[in-house]
mmCIF file of C-alpha atoms in Angstrom:
data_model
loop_
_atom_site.group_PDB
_atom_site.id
_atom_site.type_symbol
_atom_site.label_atom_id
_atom_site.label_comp_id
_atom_site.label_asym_id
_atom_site.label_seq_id
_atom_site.Cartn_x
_atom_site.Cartn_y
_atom_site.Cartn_z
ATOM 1 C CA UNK A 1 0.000 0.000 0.000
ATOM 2 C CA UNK A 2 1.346 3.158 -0.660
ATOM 3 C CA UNK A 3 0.690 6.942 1.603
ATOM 4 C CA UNK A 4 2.135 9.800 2.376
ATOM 5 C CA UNK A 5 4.340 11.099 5.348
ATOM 6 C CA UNK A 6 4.926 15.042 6.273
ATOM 7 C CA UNK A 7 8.051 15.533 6.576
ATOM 8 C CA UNK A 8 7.698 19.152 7.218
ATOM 9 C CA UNK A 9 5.281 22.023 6.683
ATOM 10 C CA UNK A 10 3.879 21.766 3.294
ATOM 11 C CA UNK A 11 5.881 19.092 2.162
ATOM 12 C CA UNK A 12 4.817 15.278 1.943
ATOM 13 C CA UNK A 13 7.103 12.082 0.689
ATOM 14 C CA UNK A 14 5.558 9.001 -0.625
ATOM 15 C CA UNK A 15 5.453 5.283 0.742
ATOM 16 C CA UNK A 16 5.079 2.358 -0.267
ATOM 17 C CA UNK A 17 5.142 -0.398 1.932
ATOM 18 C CA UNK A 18 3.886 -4.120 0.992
ATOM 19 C CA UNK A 19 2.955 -5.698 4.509
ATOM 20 C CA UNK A 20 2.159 -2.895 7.382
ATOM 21 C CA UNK A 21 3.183 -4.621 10.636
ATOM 22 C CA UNK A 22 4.230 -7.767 9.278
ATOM 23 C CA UNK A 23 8.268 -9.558 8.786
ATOM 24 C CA UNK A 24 11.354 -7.953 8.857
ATOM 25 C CA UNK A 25 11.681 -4.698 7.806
ATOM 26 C CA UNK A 26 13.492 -3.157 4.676
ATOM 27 C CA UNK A 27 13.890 0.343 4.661
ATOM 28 C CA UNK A 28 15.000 0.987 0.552
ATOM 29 C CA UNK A 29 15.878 4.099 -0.132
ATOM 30 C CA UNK A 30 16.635 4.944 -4.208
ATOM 31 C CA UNK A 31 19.370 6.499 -5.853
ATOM 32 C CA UNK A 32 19.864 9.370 -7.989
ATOM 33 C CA UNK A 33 17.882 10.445 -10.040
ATOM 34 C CA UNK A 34 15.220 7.358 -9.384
ATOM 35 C CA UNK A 35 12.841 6.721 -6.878
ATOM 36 C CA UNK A 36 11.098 4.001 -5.291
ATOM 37 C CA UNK A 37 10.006 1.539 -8.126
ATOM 38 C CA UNK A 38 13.664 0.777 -9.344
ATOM 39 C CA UNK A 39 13.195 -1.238 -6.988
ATOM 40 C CA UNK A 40 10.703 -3.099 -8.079
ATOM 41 C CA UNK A 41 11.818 -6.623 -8.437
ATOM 42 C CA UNK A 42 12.916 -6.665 -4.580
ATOM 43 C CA UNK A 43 9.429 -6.002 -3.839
ATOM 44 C CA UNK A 44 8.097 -8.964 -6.069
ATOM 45 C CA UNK A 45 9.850 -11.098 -4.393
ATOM 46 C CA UNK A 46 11.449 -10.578 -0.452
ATOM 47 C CA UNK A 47 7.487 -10.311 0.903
ATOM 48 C CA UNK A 48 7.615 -13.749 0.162
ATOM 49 C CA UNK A 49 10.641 -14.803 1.782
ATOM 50 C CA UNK A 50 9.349 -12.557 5.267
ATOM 51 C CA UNK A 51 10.557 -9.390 4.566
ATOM 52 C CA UNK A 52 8.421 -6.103 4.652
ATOM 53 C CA UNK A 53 9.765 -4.163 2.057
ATOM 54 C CA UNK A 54 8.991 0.031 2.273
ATOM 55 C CA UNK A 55 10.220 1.901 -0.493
ATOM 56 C CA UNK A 56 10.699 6.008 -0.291
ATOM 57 C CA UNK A 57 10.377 8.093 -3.274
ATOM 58 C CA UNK A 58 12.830 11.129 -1.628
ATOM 59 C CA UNK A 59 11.661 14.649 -2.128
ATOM 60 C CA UNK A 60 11.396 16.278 -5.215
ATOM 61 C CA UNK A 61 11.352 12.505 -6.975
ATOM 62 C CA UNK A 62 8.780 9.952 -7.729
ATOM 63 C CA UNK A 63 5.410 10.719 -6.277
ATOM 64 C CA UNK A 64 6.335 12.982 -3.539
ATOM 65 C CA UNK A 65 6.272 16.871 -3.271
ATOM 66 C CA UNK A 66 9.171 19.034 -4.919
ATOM 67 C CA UNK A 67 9.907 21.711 -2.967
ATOM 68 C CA UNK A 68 12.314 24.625 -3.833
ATOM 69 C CA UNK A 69 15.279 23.600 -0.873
ATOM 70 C CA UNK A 70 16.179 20.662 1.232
ATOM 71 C CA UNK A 71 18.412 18.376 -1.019
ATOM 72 C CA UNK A 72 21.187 18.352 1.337
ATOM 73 C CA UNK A 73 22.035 14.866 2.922
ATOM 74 C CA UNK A 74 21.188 16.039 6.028
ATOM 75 C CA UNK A 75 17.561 17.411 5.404
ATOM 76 C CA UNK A 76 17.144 14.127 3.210
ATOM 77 C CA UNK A 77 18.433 11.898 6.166
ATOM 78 C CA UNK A 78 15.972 14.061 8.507
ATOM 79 C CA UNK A 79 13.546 12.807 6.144
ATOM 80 C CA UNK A 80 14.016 9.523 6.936
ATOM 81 C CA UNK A 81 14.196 9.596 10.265
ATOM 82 C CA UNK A 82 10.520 10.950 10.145
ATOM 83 C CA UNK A 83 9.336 8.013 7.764
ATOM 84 C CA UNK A 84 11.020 5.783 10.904
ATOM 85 C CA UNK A 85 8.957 7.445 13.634
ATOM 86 C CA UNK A 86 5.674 8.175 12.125
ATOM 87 C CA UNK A 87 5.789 4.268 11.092
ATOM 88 C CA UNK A 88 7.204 3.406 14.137
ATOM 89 C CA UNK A 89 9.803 0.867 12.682
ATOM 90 C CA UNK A 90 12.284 -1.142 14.639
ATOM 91 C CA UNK A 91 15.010 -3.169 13.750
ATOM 92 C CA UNK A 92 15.156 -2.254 10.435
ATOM 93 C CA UNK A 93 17.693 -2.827 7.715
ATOM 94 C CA UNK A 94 18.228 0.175 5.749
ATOM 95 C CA UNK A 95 19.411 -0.581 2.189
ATOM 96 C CA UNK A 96 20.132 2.618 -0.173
ATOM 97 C CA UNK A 97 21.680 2.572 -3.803
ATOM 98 C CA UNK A 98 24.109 5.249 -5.324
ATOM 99 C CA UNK A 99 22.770 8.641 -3.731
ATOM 100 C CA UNK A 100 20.385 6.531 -1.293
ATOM 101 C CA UNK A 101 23.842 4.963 0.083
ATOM 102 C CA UNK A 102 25.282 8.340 1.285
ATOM 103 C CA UNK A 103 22.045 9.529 2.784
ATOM 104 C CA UNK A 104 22.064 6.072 4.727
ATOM 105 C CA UNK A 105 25.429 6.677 5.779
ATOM 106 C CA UNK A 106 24.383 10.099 6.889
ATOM 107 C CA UNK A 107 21.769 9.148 8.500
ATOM 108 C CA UNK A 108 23.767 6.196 10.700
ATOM 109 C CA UNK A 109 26.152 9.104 11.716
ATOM 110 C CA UNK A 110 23.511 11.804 11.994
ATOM 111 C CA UNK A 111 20.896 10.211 14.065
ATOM 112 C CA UNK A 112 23.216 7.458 16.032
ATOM 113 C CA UNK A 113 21.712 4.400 14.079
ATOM 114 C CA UNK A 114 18.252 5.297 15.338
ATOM 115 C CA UNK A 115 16.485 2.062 14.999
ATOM 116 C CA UNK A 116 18.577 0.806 12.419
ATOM 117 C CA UNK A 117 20.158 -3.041 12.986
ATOM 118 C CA UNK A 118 22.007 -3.595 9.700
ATOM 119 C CA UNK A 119 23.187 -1.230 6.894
ATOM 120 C CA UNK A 120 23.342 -2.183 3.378
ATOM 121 C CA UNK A 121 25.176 -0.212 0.478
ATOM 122 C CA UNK A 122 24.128 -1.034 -3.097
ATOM 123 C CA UNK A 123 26.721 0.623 -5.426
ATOM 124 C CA UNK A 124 26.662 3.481 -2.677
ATOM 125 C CA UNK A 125 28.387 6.865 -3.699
ATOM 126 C CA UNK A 126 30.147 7.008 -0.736
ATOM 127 C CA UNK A 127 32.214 10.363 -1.652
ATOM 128 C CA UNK A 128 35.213 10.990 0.474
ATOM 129 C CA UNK A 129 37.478 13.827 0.432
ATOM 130 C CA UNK A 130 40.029 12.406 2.863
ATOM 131 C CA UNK A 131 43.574 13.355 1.801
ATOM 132 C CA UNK A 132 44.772 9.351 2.382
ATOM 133 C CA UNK A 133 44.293 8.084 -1.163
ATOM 134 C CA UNK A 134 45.752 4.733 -0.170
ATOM 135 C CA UNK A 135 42.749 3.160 -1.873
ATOM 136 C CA UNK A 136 43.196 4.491 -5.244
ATOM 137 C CA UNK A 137 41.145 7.289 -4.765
ATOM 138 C CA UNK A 138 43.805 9.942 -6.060
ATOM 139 C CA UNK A 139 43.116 13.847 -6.287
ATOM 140 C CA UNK A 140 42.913 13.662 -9.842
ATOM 141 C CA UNK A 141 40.083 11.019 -9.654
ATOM 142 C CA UNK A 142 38.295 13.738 -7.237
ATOM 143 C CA UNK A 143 38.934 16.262 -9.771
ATOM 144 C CA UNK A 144 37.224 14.163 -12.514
ATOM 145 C CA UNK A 145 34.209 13.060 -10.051
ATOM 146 C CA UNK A 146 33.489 16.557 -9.676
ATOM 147 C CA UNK A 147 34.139 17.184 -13.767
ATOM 148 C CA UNK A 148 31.331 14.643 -14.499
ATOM 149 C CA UNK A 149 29.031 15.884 -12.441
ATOM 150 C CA UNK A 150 29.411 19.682 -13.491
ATOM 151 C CA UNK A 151 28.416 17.765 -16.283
ATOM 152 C CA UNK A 152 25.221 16.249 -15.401
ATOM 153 C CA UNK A 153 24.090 19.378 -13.491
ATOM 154 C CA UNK A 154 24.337 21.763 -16.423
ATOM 155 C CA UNK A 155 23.044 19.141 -19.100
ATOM 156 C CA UNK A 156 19.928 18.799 -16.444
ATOM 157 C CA UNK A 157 19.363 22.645 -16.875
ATOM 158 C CA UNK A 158 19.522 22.322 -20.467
ATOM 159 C CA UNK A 159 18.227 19.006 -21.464
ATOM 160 C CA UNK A 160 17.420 16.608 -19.120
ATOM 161 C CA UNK A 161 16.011 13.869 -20.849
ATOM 162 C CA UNK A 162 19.209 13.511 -23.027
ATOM 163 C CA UNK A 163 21.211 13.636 -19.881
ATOM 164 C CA UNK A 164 19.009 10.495 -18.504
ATOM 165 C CA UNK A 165 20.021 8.746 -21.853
ATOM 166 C CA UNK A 166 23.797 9.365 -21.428
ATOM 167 C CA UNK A 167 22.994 8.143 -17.361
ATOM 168 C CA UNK A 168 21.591 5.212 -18.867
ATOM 169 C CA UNK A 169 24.204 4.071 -21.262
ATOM 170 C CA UNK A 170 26.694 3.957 -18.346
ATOM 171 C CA UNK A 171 24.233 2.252 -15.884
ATOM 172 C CA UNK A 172 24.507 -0.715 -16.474
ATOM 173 C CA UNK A 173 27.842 -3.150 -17.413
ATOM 174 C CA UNK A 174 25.461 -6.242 -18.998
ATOM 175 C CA UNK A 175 22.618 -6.343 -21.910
ATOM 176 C CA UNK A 176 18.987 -5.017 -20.683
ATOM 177 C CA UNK A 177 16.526 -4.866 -23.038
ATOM 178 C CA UNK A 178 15.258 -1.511 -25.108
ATOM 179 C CA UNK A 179 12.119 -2.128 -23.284
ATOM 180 C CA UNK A 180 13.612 -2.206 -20.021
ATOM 181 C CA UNK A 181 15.658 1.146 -20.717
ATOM 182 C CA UNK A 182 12.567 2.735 -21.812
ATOM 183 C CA UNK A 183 11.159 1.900 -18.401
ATOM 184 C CA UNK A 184 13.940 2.970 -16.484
ATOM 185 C CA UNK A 185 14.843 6.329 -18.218
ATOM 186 C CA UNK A 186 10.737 6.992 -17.262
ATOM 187 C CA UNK A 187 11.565 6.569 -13.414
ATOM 188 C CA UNK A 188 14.171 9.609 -14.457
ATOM 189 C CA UNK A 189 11.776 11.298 -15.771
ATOM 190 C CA UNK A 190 9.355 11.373 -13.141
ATOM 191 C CA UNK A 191 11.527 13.758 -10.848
ATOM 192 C CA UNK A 192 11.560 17.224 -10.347
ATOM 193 C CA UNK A 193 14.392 18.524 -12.874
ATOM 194 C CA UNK A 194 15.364 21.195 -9.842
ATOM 195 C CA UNK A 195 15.357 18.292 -7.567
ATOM 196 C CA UNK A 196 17.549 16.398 -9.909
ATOM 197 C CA UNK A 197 19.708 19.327 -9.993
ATOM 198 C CA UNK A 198 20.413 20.156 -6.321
ATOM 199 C CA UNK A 199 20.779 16.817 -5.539
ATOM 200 C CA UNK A 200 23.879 15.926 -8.410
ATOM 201 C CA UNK A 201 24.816 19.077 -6.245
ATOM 202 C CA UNK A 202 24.796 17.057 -3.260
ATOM 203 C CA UNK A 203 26.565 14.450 -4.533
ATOM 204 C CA UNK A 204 29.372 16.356 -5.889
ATOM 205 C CA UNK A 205 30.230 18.145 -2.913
ATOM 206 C CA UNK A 206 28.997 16.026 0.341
ATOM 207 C CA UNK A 207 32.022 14.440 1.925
ATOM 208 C CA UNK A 208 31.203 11.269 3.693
ATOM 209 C CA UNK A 209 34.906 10.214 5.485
ATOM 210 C CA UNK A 210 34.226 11.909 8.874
ATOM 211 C CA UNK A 211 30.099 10.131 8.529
ATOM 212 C CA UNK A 212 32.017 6.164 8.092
ATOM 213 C CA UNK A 213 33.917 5.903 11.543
ATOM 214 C CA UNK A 214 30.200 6.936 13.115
ATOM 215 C CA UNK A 215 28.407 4.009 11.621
ATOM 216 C CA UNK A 216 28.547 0.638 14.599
ATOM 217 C CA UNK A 217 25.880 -2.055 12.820
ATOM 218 C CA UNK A 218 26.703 -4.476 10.482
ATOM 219 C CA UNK A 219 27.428 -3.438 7.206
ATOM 220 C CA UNK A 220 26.980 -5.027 4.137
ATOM 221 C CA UNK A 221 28.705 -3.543 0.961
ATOM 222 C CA UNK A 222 27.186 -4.590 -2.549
ATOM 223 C CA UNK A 223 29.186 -3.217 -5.223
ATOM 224 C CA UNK A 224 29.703 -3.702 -9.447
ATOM 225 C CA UNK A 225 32.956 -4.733 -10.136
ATOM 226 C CA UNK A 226 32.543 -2.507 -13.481
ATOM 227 C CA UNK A 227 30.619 0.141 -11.964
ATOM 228 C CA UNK A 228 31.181 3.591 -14.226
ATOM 229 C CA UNK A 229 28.914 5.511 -11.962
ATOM 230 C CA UNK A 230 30.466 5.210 -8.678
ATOM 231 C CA UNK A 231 33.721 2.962 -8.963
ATOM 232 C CA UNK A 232 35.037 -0.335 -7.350
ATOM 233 C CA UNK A 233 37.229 2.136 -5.275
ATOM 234 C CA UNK A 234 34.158 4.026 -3.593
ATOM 235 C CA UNK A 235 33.764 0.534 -1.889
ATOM 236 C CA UNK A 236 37.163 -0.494 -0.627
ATOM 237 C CA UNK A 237 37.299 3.252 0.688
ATOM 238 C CA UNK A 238 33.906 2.662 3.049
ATOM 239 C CA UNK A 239 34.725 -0.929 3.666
ATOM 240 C CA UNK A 240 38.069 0.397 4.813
ATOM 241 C CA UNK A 241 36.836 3.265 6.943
ATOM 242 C CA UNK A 242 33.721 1.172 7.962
ATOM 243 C CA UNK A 243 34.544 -1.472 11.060
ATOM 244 C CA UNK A 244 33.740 -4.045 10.502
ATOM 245 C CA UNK A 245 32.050 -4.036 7.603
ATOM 246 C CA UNK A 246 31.564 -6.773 4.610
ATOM 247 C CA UNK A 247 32.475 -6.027 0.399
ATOM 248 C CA UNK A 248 30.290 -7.955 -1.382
ATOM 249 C CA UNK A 249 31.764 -7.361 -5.070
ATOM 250 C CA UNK A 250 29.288 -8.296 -8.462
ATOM 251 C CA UNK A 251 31.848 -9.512 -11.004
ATOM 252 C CA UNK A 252 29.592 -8.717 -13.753
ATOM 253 C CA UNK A 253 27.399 -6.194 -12.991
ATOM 254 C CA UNK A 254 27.760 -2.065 -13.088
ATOM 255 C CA UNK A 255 25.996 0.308 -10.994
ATOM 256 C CA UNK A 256 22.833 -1.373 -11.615
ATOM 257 C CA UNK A 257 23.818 -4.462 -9.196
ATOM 258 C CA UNK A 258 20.500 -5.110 -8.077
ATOM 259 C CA UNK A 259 19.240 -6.415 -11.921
ATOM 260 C CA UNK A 260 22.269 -7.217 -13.331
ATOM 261 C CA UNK A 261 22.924 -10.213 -11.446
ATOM 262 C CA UNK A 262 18.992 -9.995 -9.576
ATOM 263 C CA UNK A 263 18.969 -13.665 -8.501
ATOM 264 C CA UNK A 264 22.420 -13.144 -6.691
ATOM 265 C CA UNK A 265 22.337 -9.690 -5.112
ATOM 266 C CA UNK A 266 18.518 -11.232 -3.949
ATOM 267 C CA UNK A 267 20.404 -13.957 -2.269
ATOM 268 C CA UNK A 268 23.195 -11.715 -0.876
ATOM 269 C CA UNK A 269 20.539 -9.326 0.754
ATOM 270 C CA UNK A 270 18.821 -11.977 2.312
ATOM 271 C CA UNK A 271 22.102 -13.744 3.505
ATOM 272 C CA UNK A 272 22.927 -10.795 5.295
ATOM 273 C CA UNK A 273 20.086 -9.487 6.994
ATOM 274 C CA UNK A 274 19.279 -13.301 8.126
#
């Protein structure tokens, strides 16, 4: 069933949540510039297995409000937080993808874990300006992270649904169908262009190193092995700065992990949560 939450005067996120009370809960929260249904063949199938699956379509994308401000990680973590409360969720395993990864980690350092029992990272953009780049993550790779996303955030001012094509060829490492890009290039399409905007904003200049050493459940890190959008590297650097955590590399896949190998990263999720 899906509803919607305030989050704050005059603003109201969507819901979706396929069992109300009932089996563990997944807290999913979407990457850039998605929103909840990417998601969608998680939610076909985990109910089954126990799970209670509740997707979030962040502000400004899918079916939720668009306000003018708020697309820093920290209003968008605040967000969640609410969504936890007002449902009143405990023990939960929050899972976010690309964009939805740093607000998760944001939100484990921000609001002390609040309810959360597990953390899982799906091809997680988990951004650090740290000046140890013993992980491969040289200045010059920084420099060309921020390039590409200059990029993005003047071709979304200019033409946005080319920009969602050129996302789209890099999205994903192994064959989907033209159907299947037509579907997901739509899910781009649904957000707010501002929204899409201020958050590539967001991701460009958000440093997560100082959020990593705050984070103290287990951590699961699911990550392409051929990932264009946010390389290997963005993993090794969080499962080196997160205790404790585990890397869970995709051999095959991109940054689209959770279709690209579906059956796998389905068995992966559920292996860790338990």
């Amino acid at each position: 069933m899906g509803y919607y939450i305030t989050v704050e005067r005059n603003v109201k996120i969507f819901v979706e949540d396929t069992d109300p009370g009932h089996g563990k809960p997944i807290l999913f929260i979407h990457g850039w510039p998605l929103n909840h249904k990417m998601f969608e063949y998680q939610f076909d199938q985990l109910p089954k297995m126990g799970y209670r699956c509740i997707g979030v379509d962040l502000r400004g994308f899918g079916k939720s409000d668009r306000p003018w401000k708020g697309y820093s990680y920290n209003r968008l973590a605040d967000d969640i937080r609410i969504v936890i409360d007002t449902l009143r969720l405990e023990d939960i395993t929050l899972a976010g993808h690309s964009m939805g990864g740093a607000i998760a980690i944001r939100y484990l350092a921000r609001h002390a874990g609040h309810k959360v029992s597990k953390l899982a990272l799906i091809g997680a953009a988990g951004f650090t300006r740290y000046p140890e780049y013993s992980y491969g993550l040289a200045k010059e790779e920084v420099k060309r992270w921020e390039r590409s996303w200059n990029k993005l955030i003047e071709a979304t001012y200019t033409d946005r649904p080319k920009m969602l094509d050129g996302v789209g060829d890099i999205f994903f490492a192994r064959y989907v169908t033209g159907s299947f890009k037509e579907w997901f290039h739509g899910l781009g399409i649904e957000a707010s262009g501002h929204a899409t905007a201020k958050c590539a904003v967001s991701l460009r200049d958000e440093d997560l190193g100082s959020d990593m050493s705050k984070i103290h459940v287990p951590t699961g890190i699911f990550h392409g092995k051929q990932d264009r959008v946010c390389p290997f590297v963005f993993a090794e650097l969080m499962h080196a700065r997160i205790r404790g955590s585990k890397l869970i590399p995709f051999k095959y896949s991109g940054h689209g992990l959770f279709y690209e190998e579906l059956e796998k990263f389905s068995r992966e999720l559920v292996r860790f949560i338990g």
